[in-house]
Tab-separated table of C-alpha atoms in Angstrom:
chain	number	residue	atom	x	y	z
G	1	MET	CA	-35.485	47.647	8.520
G	2	LEU	CA	-34.218	49.282	5.321
G	3	ASP	CA	-36.457	50.921	2.631
G	4	ASN	CA	-36.902	47.817	0.274
G	5	GLU	CA	-36.898	49.898	-2.805
G	6	ALA	CA	-33.800	51.741	-2.369
G	7	SER	CA	-30.563	50.239	-3.944
G	8	THR	CA	-28.035	49.212	-1.167
G	9	VAL	CA	-24.233	48.512	-0.736
G	10	VAL	CA	-23.423	45.280	1.221
G	11	GLY	CA	-19.336	45.079	1.356
G	12	GLU	CA	-18.685	44.605	-2.248
G	13	CYS	CA	-22.060	43.857	-3.450
G	14	LEU	CA	-24.833	46.147	-4.853
G	15	TRP	CA	-28.298	45.157	-4.675
G	16	ILE	CA	-30.776	46.957	-7.133
G	17	PRO	CA	-34.042	45.703	-5.823
G	18	GLY	CA	-36.180	47.177	-8.637
G	19	ALA	CA	-34.315	45.120	-11.271
G	20	LYS	CA	-33.758	42.136	-8.958
G	21	LYS	CA	-30.050	42.460	-9.737
G	22	LEU	CA	-27.199	41.541	-7.467
G	23	LEU	CA	-23.684	42.850	-8.425
G	24	LEU	CA	-20.381	41.908	-7.344
G	25	ARG	CA	-17.466	44.361	-7.850
G	26	GLY	CA	-19.456	45.313	-10.804
G	27	HIS	CA	-20.335	41.979	-12.248
G	28	ALA	CA	-23.852	40.558	-12.122
G	29	VAL	CA	-24.134	37.246	-10.234
G	30	GLU	CA	-27.283	34.962	-10.973
G	31	PRO	CA	-27.399	32.403	-8.167
G	32	GLY	CA	-31.101	31.851	-8.976
G	33	TRP	CA	-34.271	33.710	-8.130
G	34	ARG	CA	-35.060	31.909	-5.112
G	35	SER	CA	-31.572	32.708	-3.638
G	36	LEU	CA	-32.109	36.478	-4.576
G	37	GLU	CA	-35.320	36.365	-2.787
G	38	CYS	CA	-33.537	35.049	0.387
G	39	TRP	CA	-30.848	37.975	-0.186
G	40	ALA	CA	-33.618	40.675	-0.533
G	41	ALA	CA	-35.069	39.610	2.798
G	42	LEU	CA	-31.659	39.516	4.504
G	43	VAL	CA	-30.804	43.025	3.105
G	44	GLU	CA	-34.090	44.372	4.440
G	45	ALA	CA	-33.354	43.025	7.932
G	46	ASN	CA	-30.166	44.850	7.895
G	47	GLY	CA	-28.077	42.465	10.153
G	48	ALA	CA	-31.082	40.994	12.198
G	49	ALA	CA	-31.679	37.344	11.852
G	50	VAL	CA	-34.395	36.131	9.558
G	51	SER	CA	-36.197	33.028	10.605
G	52	ARG	CA	-36.398	30.140	8.330
G	53	GLU	CA	-39.940	30.193	8.616
G	54	ASN	CA	-40.133	33.675	7.098
G	55	LEU	CA	-37.688	32.887	4.185
G	56	HIS	CA	-39.544	29.808	3.492
G	57	ALA	CA	-42.852	31.774	3.508
G	58	ARG	CA	-41.408	34.488	1.119
G	59	VAL	CA	-39.816	32.258	-1.260
G	60	TRP	CA	-42.262	29.286	-1.556
G	61	GLY	CA	-45.386	30.757	-0.095
G	62	LYS	CA	-47.752	27.939	1.321
G	63	THR	CA	-46.319	25.245	-0.774
G	64	LEU	CA	-44.843	22.342	1.459
G	65	MET	CA	-41.234	22.231	0.741
G	66	ASP	CA	-38.487	19.989	2.194
G	67	GLU	CA	-36.006	22.034	4.349
G	68	SER	CA	-33.177	21.312	2.376
G	69	ASN	CA	-34.534	23.534	-0.285
G	70	LEU	CA	-33.835	26.648	1.745
G	71	THR	CA	-30.496	25.257	2.629
G	72	HIS	CA	-29.653	24.845	-1.308
G	73	ALA	CA	-30.918	28.309	-1.713
G	74	ILE	CA	-28.679	30.019	0.685
G	75	ALA	CA	-25.728	27.696	-0.325
G	76	ALA	CA	-26.086	28.905	-3.997
G	77	LEU	CA	-26.024	32.581	-2.804
G	78	ARG	CA	-23.035	31.842	-0.617
G	79	ARG	CA	-21.080	30.467	-3.627
G	80	ALA	CA	-21.984	33.139	-5.772
G	81	ILE	CA	-20.717	36.103	-3.592
G	82	ASP	CA	-18.524	34.832	-0.652
G	83	PRO	CA	-16.078	35.748	0.780
G	84	ALA	CA	-16.940	39.082	2.299
G	85	PRO	CA	-14.129	41.775	2.668
G	86	SER	CA	-13.516	40.390	6.092
G	87	GLY	CA	-12.734	36.949	4.583
G	88	GLU	CA	-15.661	35.483	6.427
G	89	SER	CA	-19.058	34.563	4.722
G	90	TYR	CA	-21.651	37.291	3.956
G	91	ILE	CA	-24.203	34.999	5.371
G	92	GLU	CA	-24.129	33.746	9.033
G	93	THR	CA	-26.155	30.729	10.135
G	94	VAL	CA	-27.967	31.543	13.347
G	95	PRO	CA	-28.521	28.335	15.208
G	96	ARG	CA	-32.308	27.300	15.549
G	97	ILE	CA	-33.383	30.452	14.144
G	98	GLY	CA	-32.264	31.170	10.485
G	99	TYR	CA	-29.725	33.586	8.673
G	100	ARG	CA	-28.369	37.242	8.870
G	101	LEU	CA	-25.926	39.392	6.865
G	102	THR	CA	-22.669	39.817	8.578
G	103	VAL	CA	-21.793	42.892	6.790
G	104	PRO	CA	-23.350	46.503	7.409
G	105	VAL	CA	-25.941	47.568	4.771
G	106	THR	CA	-25.884	51.119	3.427
G	107	THR	CA	-28.144	52.910	1.009
G	108	ALA	CA	-26.191	53.556	-2.179
G	109	GLY	CA	-24.606	56.814	-2.611
G	110	GLN	CA	-24.476	57.275	1.101
G	111	PRO	CA	-21.530	56.005	2.932
G	112	SER	CA	-21.701	55.307	6.682
G	113	PRO	CA	-19.830	57.337	9.025
G	114	ALA	CA	-17.127	55.522	11.214
G	115	PRO	CA	-18.598	54.488	14.591
G	116	VAL	CA	-17.396	56.536	17.575
G	117	GLN	CA	-16.393	54.693	20.573
G	118	PRO	CA	-18.087	55.814	23.769
G	119	VAL	CA	-16.149	57.083	26.665
G	120	GLN	CA	-16.646	55.228	29.842
G	121	PRO	CA	-16.524	57.533	33.080
G	122	THR	CA	-14.579	56.730	35.993
G	123	ALA	CA	-15.942	55.835	39.449
G	124	ARG	CA	-14.886	59.472	40.585
G	125	SER	CA	-17.940	61.077	38.814
G	126	TYR	CA	-17.070	64.840	39.424
G	127	ARG	CA	-18.626	67.487	37.349
G	128	TRP	CA	-15.248	68.362	35.598
G	129	HIS	CA	-14.806	64.754	34.951
G	130	TRP	CA	-17.914	64.471	33.063
G	131	ALA	CA	-17.196	67.550	31.060
G	132	ALA	CA	-13.676	66.358	30.198
G	133	ALA	CA	-15.159	63.037	29.282
G	134	ILE	CA	-17.482	64.674	26.969
G	135	GLY	CA	-15.185	66.969	25.377
G	136	LEU	CA	-12.634	64.196	24.728
G	137	ALA	CA	-15.476	62.070	23.192
G	138	VAL	CA	-16.487	64.989	20.978
G	139	THR	CA	-12.754	65.614	19.973
G	140	ALA	CA	-12.129	62.060	19.351
G	141	GLY	CA	-15.226	61.485	17.472
G	142	GLY	CA	-14.419	64.718	15.345
G	143	ILE	CA	-10.807	63.443	14.547
G	144	VAL	CA	-12.292	60.050	13.533
G	145	PHE	CA	-14.955	61.475	11.401
G	146	GLY	CA	-12.642	63.836	10.067
G	147	GLU	CA	-10.268	61.212	8.866
G	148	ARG	CA	-12.808	59.130	7.405
G	149	LEU	CA	-14.121	62.251	5.428
G	150	VAL	CA	-10.492	62.697	4.152
G	151	SER	CA	-10.078	59.018	3.467
G	152	THR	CA	-13.588	58.778	1.492
G	153	ALA	CA	-12.662	61.681	-0.591
G	154	ARG	CA	-9.129	60.274	-1.367
G	155	ASP	CA	-10.890	56.896	-2.201
G	156	GLU	CA	-13.224	58.749	-4.559
G	157	ARG	CA	-10.762	60.469	-6.458
G	158	GLU	CA	-8.622	57.383	-6.747
G	159	ALA	CA	-11.892	55.438	-8.020
G	160	ALA	CA	-12.741	58.306	-10.552
G	161	ARG	CA	-9.002	57.974	-11.604
G	162	LEU	CA	-9.207	54.228	-12.311
G	163	THR	CA	-12.404	54.545	-13.878
G	164	ASN	CA	-11.381	57.206	-16.467
G	165	LEU	CA	-8.273	54.869	-17.397
G	166	ALA	CA	-10.724	51.978	-17.620
G	167	ILE	CA	-12.801	53.969	-20.061
G	168	GLY	CA	-9.793	55.007	-22.229
G	169	GLU	CA	-8.643	51.242	-22.445
G	170	MET	CA	-11.951	49.730	-23.299
G	171	ARG	CA	-12.495	52.381	-26.092
G	172	ASN	CA	-9.485	51.262	-27.811
G	173	GLY	CA	-11.476	48.169	-28.797
G	174	GLY	CA	-9.443	44.800	-28.190
G	175	LEU	CA	-9.510	42.049	-25.881
G	176	GLN	CA	-6.455	42.969	-24.117
G	177	ASN	CA	-7.912	46.361	-23.578
G	178	TYR	CA	-11.046	45.057	-22.234
G	179	ALA	CA	-9.053	42.853	-19.665
G	180	ALA	CA	-7.078	45.932	-18.841
G	181	ALA	CA	-10.220	47.869	-18.238
G	182	ARG	CA	-11.736	45.143	-16.180
G	183	LYS	CA	-8.792	45.195	-13.814
G	184	LEU	CA	-8.923	48.982	-13.386
G	185	LEU	CA	-12.530	48.896	-12.683
G	186	ASP	CA	-12.483	46.073	-10.138
G	187	GLY	CA	-9.853	48.322	-8.336
G	188	ALA	CA	-12.308	51.365	-8.773
G	189	THR	CA	-15.178	49.366	-7.415
G	190	GLU	CA	-13.227	47.976	-4.343
G	191	LEU	CA	-12.756	51.582	-3.319
G	192	ARG	CA	-16.115	53.117	-4.178
G	193	PRO	CA	-18.740	50.344	-5.105
G	194	ASN	CA	-21.385	53.132	-5.454
G	195	LEU	CA	-19.738	55.708	-7.611
G	196	ALA	CA	-21.922	56.526	-10.451
G	197	LEU	CA	-19.426	56.665	-13.238
G	198	THR	CA	-17.625	53.457	-12.114
G	199	LEU	CA	-21.087	51.823	-12.256
G	200	ALA	CA	-21.671	53.366	-15.712
G	201	ALA	CA	-18.178	52.103	-17.008
G	202	ASN	CA	-18.753	48.684	-15.717
G	203	ALA	CA	-22.072	48.778	-17.935
G	204	GLU	CA	-20.205	49.887	-20.942
G	205	LEU	CA	-17.730	47.215	-20.406
G	206	ALA	CA	-20.279	44.463	-20.334
G	207	ALA	CA	-21.918	45.762	-23.450
G	208	ARG	CA	-18.746	46.177	-25.487
G	209	ALA	CA	-17.089	42.635	-24.467
G	210	GLY	CA	-20.448	40.824	-24.881
G	211	ALA	CA	-19.696	39.255	-21.309
G	212	GLY	CA	-22.167	38.466	-18.632
G	213	SER	CA	-25.800	39.708	-18.642
G	214	PHE	CA	-26.854	42.627	-20.786
G	215	GLU	CA	-29.675	43.253	-18.580
G	216	GLY	CA	-27.319	43.498	-15.897
G	217	ALA	CA	-25.316	46.081	-17.899
G	218	ALA	CA	-28.787	47.947	-18.267
G	219	ALA	CA	-29.342	47.896	-14.556
G	220	LEU	CA	-25.571	49.225	-13.880
G	221	ALA	CA	-26.504	52.070	-16.210
G	222	ALA	CA	-29.795	52.922	-14.827
G	223	GLU	CA	-28.580	52.934	-11.188
G	224	ALA	CA	-25.752	55.229	-12.009
G	225	ILE	CA	-28.141	57.634	-13.324
G	226	ARG	CA	-30.442	57.069	-10.357
G	227	LEU	CA	-27.389	58.072	-8.075
G	228	GLU	CA	-26.125	60.997	-9.936
G	229	PRO	CA	-29.034	62.320	-12.656
G	230	ASP	CA	-26.765	64.937	-13.996
G	231	CYS	CA	-23.786	62.783	-14.898
G	232	GLY	CA	-23.929	63.225	-18.576
G	233	GLU	CA	-21.330	60.622	-19.541
G	234	CYS	CA	-23.680	58.058	-17.472
G	235	ARG	CA	-26.355	59.072	-19.502
G	236	ALA	CA	-24.364	58.548	-23.036
G	237	ILE	CA	-23.372	55.051	-21.719
G	238	ARG	CA	-26.875	54.217	-20.931
G	239	GLY	CA	-27.684	55.451	-24.378
G	240	TYR	CA	-25.022	53.568	-25.764
G	241	VAL	CA	-26.342	50.259	-24.055
G	242	GLU	CA	-29.823	50.708	-25.214
G	243	MET	CA	-28.625	51.284	-28.745
G	244	THR	CA	-26.162	48.462	-29.113
G	245	ARG	CA	-27.478	45.682	-27.046
G	246	PHE	CA	-31.476	46.330	-26.830
G	247	TRP	CA	-31.858	48.178	-29.883
G	248	ASN	CA	-34.165	50.528	-28.140
G	249	TRP	CA	-33.561	53.330	-30.484
G	250	GLU	CA	-35.833	55.950	-29.195
G	251	SER	CA	-34.578	55.420	-25.419
G	252	ALA	CA	-31.115	55.847	-26.830
G	253	ARG	CA	-31.774	58.740	-28.546
G	254	VAL	CA	-33.391	60.581	-25.456
G	255	GLU	CA	-30.473	59.633	-23.204
G	256	LEU	CA	-27.771	60.737	-25.935
G	257	ASP	CA	-29.760	64.012	-26.659
G	258	ARG	CA	-29.385	64.774	-22.932
G	259	ALA	CA	-25.857	63.819	-22.894
G	260	THR	CA	-24.839	65.960	-25.934
G	261	THR	CA	-26.917	69.048	-24.488
G	262	ALA	CA	-25.444	68.978	-21.405
G	263	PRO	CA	-22.722	71.483	-20.208
G	264	GLY	CA	-19.343	69.940	-21.193
G	265	ALA	CA	-20.689	67.116	-23.285
G	266	SER	CA	-17.954	64.606	-23.987
G	267	GLN	CA	-16.663	63.451	-27.363
G	268	GLN	CA	-17.938	60.020	-26.815
G	269	ALA	CA	-21.469	61.287	-26.313
G	270	HIS	CA	-21.280	62.999	-29.838
G	271	LEU	CA	-19.805	59.919	-31.372
G	272	TRP	CA	-22.423	57.787	-30.127
G	273	TYR	CA	-25.189	60.129	-30.993
G	274	GLY	CA	-23.698	60.309	-34.628
G	275	GLN	CA	-23.657	56.295	-34.725
G	276	LEU	CA	-27.427	56.143	-33.666
G	277	LEU	CA	-28.108	58.683	-36.565
G	278	LEU	CA	-26.097	56.542	-39.005
G	279	ILE	CA	-27.735	53.417	-37.740
G	280	THR	CA	-31.242	55.034	-38.446
G	281	ASN	CA	-30.490	55.957	-42.014
G	282	ARG	CA	-29.830	59.996	-41.101
G	283	ILE	CA	-26.433	59.808	-42.429
G	284	GLU	CA	-25.963	63.487	-42.915
G	285	ASP	CA	-27.166	64.337	-39.587
G	286	GLY	CA	-24.917	61.613	-38.295
G	287	MET	CA	-21.925	63.117	-40.132
G	288	ARG	CA	-22.307	66.520	-38.644
G	289	GLN	CA	-22.609	64.989	-35.082
G	290	LEU	CA	-19.282	63.248	-35.500
G	291	ASP	CA	-17.814	66.547	-36.917
G	292	VAL	CA	-18.644	67.993	-33.636
G	293	ALA	CA	-16.991	64.961	-32.177
G	294	ILE	CA	-13.883	65.618	-33.986
G	295	GLY	CA	-13.827	69.262	-32.966
G	296	LYS	CA	-13.569	68.390	-29.244
G	297	ASN	CA	-10.187	66.467	-29.718
G	298	PRO	CA	-8.706	65.903	-33.178
G	299	ALA	CA	-6.187	63.743	-31.868
G	300	LYS	CA	-8.479	60.792	-30.729
G	301	PRO	CA	-9.087	58.209	-33.573
G	302	GLY	CA	-12.905	57.052	-32.418
G	303	PRO	CA	-14.661	59.755	-34.257
G	304	TYR	CA	-12.761	59.433	-37.535
G	305	VAL	CA	-13.394	55.564	-37.577
G	306	MET	CA	-17.121	56.362	-37.217
G	307	LYS	CA	-17.169	58.985	-39.985
G	308	GLY	CA	-15.278	56.350	-42.107
G	309	VAL	CA	-18.404	53.996	-41.099
G	310	GLY	CA	-20.724	56.889	-42.278
G	311	HIS	CA	-19.005	57.178	-45.622
G	312	TYR	CA	-19.026	53.401	-46.151
G	313	LEU	CA	-22.740	53.300	-45.365
G	314	ALA	CA	-23.241	55.940	-48.059
G	315	MET	CA	-21.096	53.936	-50.316
G	316	ARG	CA	-18.431	56.606	-50.654
G	317	TYR	CA	-15.791	53.900	-50.117
G	318	ASP	CA	-12.702	56.107	-50.942
G	319	GLN	CA	-13.685	58.793	-48.548
G	320	ALA	CA	-14.283	56.044	-46.080
G	321	LEU	CA	-10.829	54.649	-46.566
G	322	HIS	CA	-9.290	58.208	-46.142
G	323	ASP	CA	-10.829	58.625	-42.620
G	324	LEU	CA	-9.989	55.157	-41.593
G	325	GLU	CA	-6.507	55.657	-42.595
G	326	LYS	CA	-6.394	58.892	-40.708
G	327	ALA	CA	-7.774	56.900	-37.524
G	328	GLU	CA	-5.151	54.227	-38.017
G	329	GLY	CA	-2.364	56.904	-38.041
G	330	LEU	CA	-3.427	58.191	-34.685
G	331	SER	CA	-3.719	54.943	-33.066
G	332	PRO	CA	-1.457	52.380	-35.080
G	333	ASP	CA	-2.440	49.536	-32.527
G	334	GLY	CA	-6.089	49.992	-32.645
G	335	PRO	CA	-8.172	47.371	-34.575
G	336	ASN	CA	-11.249	49.147	-35.345
G	337	PRO	CA	-10.096	51.138	-38.527
G	338	HIS	CA	-9.097	47.647	-39.977
G	339	PHE	CA	-12.421	46.045	-39.743
G	340	TRP	CA	-13.968	48.884	-41.631
G	341	MET	CA	-11.387	49.100	-44.102
G	342	TYR	CA	-11.673	45.386	-45.059
G	343	ARG	CA	-15.383	46.005	-45.448
G	344	ALA	CA	-14.763	48.788	-47.943
G	345	PHE	CA	-12.299	46.912	-49.881
G	346	LEU	CA	-14.664	43.703	-50.077
G	347	LEU	CA	-17.241	46.090	-51.720
G	348	LYS	CA	-14.753	47.570	-54.072
G	349	GLY	CA	-13.981	44.137	-55.229
G	350	MET	CA	-10.400	44.357	-54.072
G	351	LEU	CA	-10.393	40.855	-52.460
G	352	ASP	CA	-6.451	40.636	-51.533
G	353	ASP	CA	-6.754	44.139	-49.682
G	354	ALA	CA	-9.797	43.049	-47.821
G	355	ALA	CA	-8.352	39.868	-46.803
G	356	LYS	CA	-5.061	41.581	-45.465
G	357	GLU	CA	-6.998	44.325	-43.532
G	358	ARG	CA	-9.284	41.698	-41.884
G	359	ALA	CA	-6.305	39.708	-40.809
G	360	ILE	CA	-4.798	42.677	-39.229
G	361	HIS	CA	-8.040	43.598	-37.554
G	362	PHE	CA	-8.508	39.880	-36.098
G	363	ALA	CA	-4.713	39.798	-35.059
G	364	LYS	CA	-4.834	43.282	-33.159
G	365	PHE	CA	-8.340	42.499	-31.716
G	366	ALA	CA	-7.311	39.179	-30.284
G	367	GLY	CA	-3.851	40.517	-29.209
G	368	HIS	CA	-1.910	38.072	-31.210
G	369	SER	CA	1.664	38.795	-31.889
G	370	VAL	CA	3.171	40.516	-34.767
G	371	ASP	CA	4.537	37.217	-36.245
G	372	GLU	CA	1.174	35.655	-35.916
G	373	GLU	CA	-0.547	38.855	-37.792
G	374	VAL	CA	2.016	38.489	-40.578
G	375	ARG	CA	1.164	34.724	-40.910
G	376	LEU	CA	-2.451	35.526	-41.192
G	377	ARG	CA	-2.155	38.183	-43.545
G	378	ARG	CA	-0.085	36.133	-45.776
G	379	GLN	CA	-2.322	33.083	-45.587
G	380	TRP	CA	-5.862	34.929	-46.121
G	381	THR	CA	-4.172	37.230	-48.834
G	382	ALA	CA	-3.069	33.951	-50.810
G	383	VAL	CA	-6.564	32.460	-50.461
G	384	ALA	CA	-8.101	35.544	-51.742
G	385	VAL	CA	-5.609	35.955	-54.834
G	386	ASN	CA	-5.558	32.117	-55.660
G	387	GLU	CA	-9.188	31.001	-54.847
G	388	GLY	CA	-10.987	34.336	-55.447
G	389	LYS	CA	-14.510	35.283	-54.087
G	390	THR	CA	-15.768	31.763	-53.501
G	391	GLY	CA	-12.552	30.582	-52.006
G	392	ILE	CA	-12.168	33.422	-49.496
G	393	VAL	CA	-15.822	33.201	-48.495
G	394	ASN	CA	-15.530	29.462	-47.873
G	395	PHE	CA	-12.429	29.779	-45.819
G	396	TRP	CA	-13.820	32.483	-43.453
G	397	LEU	CA	-17.145	30.452	-42.886
G	398	ALA	CA	-14.984	27.236	-42.187
G	399	ASP	CA	-12.998	29.442	-39.811
G	400	SER	CA	-15.809	30.749	-37.812
G	401	ALA	CA	-17.808	27.342	-37.891
G	402	THR	CA	-17.517	26.494	-33.935
G	403	PRO	CA	-20.535	27.443	-32.038
G	404	ASN	CA	-18.917	30.243	-30.260
G	405	ALA	CA	-17.267	31.870	-33.242
G	406	HIS	CA	-20.608	31.301	-35.111
G	407	ARG	CA	-22.221	33.222	-32.196
G	408	LEU	CA	-19.727	36.153	-32.419
G	409	HIS	CA	-19.584	36.448	-36.170
G	410	GLY	CA	-23.163	35.610	-37.299
G	411	TYR	CA	-23.672	38.843	-38.941
G	412	GLU	CA	-20.188	38.664	-40.745
G	413	ARG	CA	-21.284	35.165	-41.960
G	414	ALA	CA	-24.438	36.792	-43.108
G	415	ILE	CA	-22.253	39.478	-45.045
G	416	TRP	CA	-19.997	36.700	-46.672
G	417	LYS	CA	-22.966	34.472	-47.823
G	418	THR	CA	-24.637	37.612	-49.239
G	419	TYR	CA	-21.321	38.693	-51.162
G	420	ALA	CA	-21.179	35.072	-52.548
G	421	GLY	CA	-24.885	35.201	-53.745
G	422	ARG	CA	-26.057	32.600	-51.146
G	423	ILE	CA	-29.220	34.646	-50.279
G	424	GLU	CA	-31.436	32.114	-48.270
G	425	GLU	CA	-28.360	31.081	-46.348
G	426	ALA	CA	-27.568	34.798	-45.571
G	427	LEU	CA	-31.148	35.231	-44.374
G	428	ASP	CA	-30.615	32.400	-42.080
G	429	GLU	CA	-27.568	33.548	-40.700
G	430	LEU	CA	-29.486	37.055	-39.950
G	431	GLU	CA	-32.213	35.393	-38.279
G	432	ALA	CA	-29.844	33.364	-36.130
G	433	ALA	CA	-27.925	36.576	-35.378
G	434	GLU	CA	-30.920	38.076	-33.674
G	435	LYS	CA	-30.865	35.656	-30.844
G	436	ASN	CA	-27.271	36.244	-30.172
G	437	ARG	CA	-27.104	40.095	-30.441
G	438	PRO	CA	-23.706	40.404	-32.191
G	439	PHE	CA	-22.482	43.923	-32.136
G	440	ASN	CA	-22.711	44.961	-35.642
G	441	LEU	CA	-26.115	43.653	-36.184
G	442	ILE	CA	-27.106	47.438	-35.479
G	443	TYR	CA	-26.019	48.285	-38.864
G	444	VAL	CA	-28.318	45.878	-40.684
G	445	ALA	CA	-30.926	48.325	-42.353
G	446	VAL	CA	-28.152	50.610	-43.754
G	447	ASP	CA	-25.240	48.218	-44.645
G	448	PRO	CA	-24.641	48.249	-48.327
G	449	ALA	CA	-23.140	44.825	-48.185
G	450	LEU	CA	-26.557	43.454	-47.594
G	451	ALA	CA	-28.520	45.630	-50.251
G	452	PRO	CA	-29.203	42.224	-52.243
G	453	LEU	CA	-31.555	41.280	-49.423
G	454	ARG	CA	-33.374	44.602	-49.018
G	455	LYS	CA	-36.443	43.270	-50.929
G	456	GLU	CA	-36.624	39.964	-49.372
G	457	PRO	CA	-39.780	39.521	-47.147
G	458	ARG	CA	-37.544	37.805	-44.515
G	459	PHE	CA	-35.084	40.604	-44.361
G	460	ARG	CA	-37.807	43.206	-43.925
G	461	ALA	CA	-39.399	41.051	-41.285
G	462	VAL	CA	-35.843	41.227	-39.518
G	463	LEU	CA	-36.007	45.154	-39.767
G	464	SER	CA	-39.431	45.176	-38.565
G	465	ARG	CA	-38.755	43.176	-35.382
G	466	LEU	CA	-35.622	45.564	-34.809
G	467	LYS	CA	-37.843	48.523	-35.373
G	468	LEU	CA	-35.214	49.818	-38.136
G	469	PRO	CA	-36.251	51.708	-41.288
G	470	VAL	CA	-36.407	49.928	-44.608
G	471	VAL	CA	-33.795	51.685	-47.028
G	472	GLU	CA	-34.781	51.251	-50.573
């Protein structure tokens, strides 16, 4: 039996018992809590058969249930994770007994050595035959084990390479980048499902793309740190997840503080720490962190984008545009500078420029063609020029009215309605956005576009629930 508190690897699955999370190639799967209880029992048995009676008692206790309920729970589990790498099911039905795992179970972070085949002695059991057999077995075992170590080291290097490529892709910030990162991380996870940085990168991608379970992302980040407590980038990513998807500002601060004070702290750790300081209205402290980030690699656009955000939050719109244009020059295909340029132009009252920059951001983020980007720019700019503030606001609201678009753009809808003076409707949008957790909601306390709402009791209630400071 295995320690039922340790995280375990079963084929391409990672089981984190403390969080009750099952991950397949880095993705959280959710077959239902009863199925997960069955999985926990099978993992703890480590290949031994678990009787139907024991599974029933674990999941349903003394409640009398039809036998089909257990069958359905196992079927849901199989649908979620099958097939195993061998092509068979992870779970074998043991006739008249119950179920067992068909794939070996190992503790996360400890790869199992390759099995050594025993050498069978011949009928002529002379002493020198025994000695030769033992020597051959030891030699063969050493070769096999040595080859396994070389293979493991090679797989780990390749998994680390793929992971770093994925991190670079996802931080470019477009849907196509997220798709490319997903493919790279799937490859890394297949090679080494329990590599700490790969787990953390999967957590970052889930938080960035808004896909899957945010709780699963948090569990991945926590597991990465458990496997490698000194992984500074893992701690930075955990701080990012806590900041952007859970609004746990103090937890984020602790992780980012450790990440930025660790030897060889990454540029991204300083960028995220600067972002956290901006969000919590420590603008100038945040700008200093961003200067440190720029100093680590002036050729990367990310810190310039975030510095532009800092100037925007401080209502220094021309300085914001200067830094954002510099970021655009470093990464002409990146969408992020254009988002904040649109926001700066909007508050400067330059509606045609705002519409143009939002169209560019929208097209680049979605991966549209150049022709489609040009079409959107012309269309949105024409609406802004011909119909003014009311026209462009109504156009954007109508364009984001589907349930999925509304969920993704809830915070922006609050911005547009505030800009148009529709205060109560803007507050409705913000309260709805709390439930969906759109990424940019983290800026709600300090965003100058929402300044007209700051004295409203409903707005202050939102800040209170998010544990953010009131900015006068």
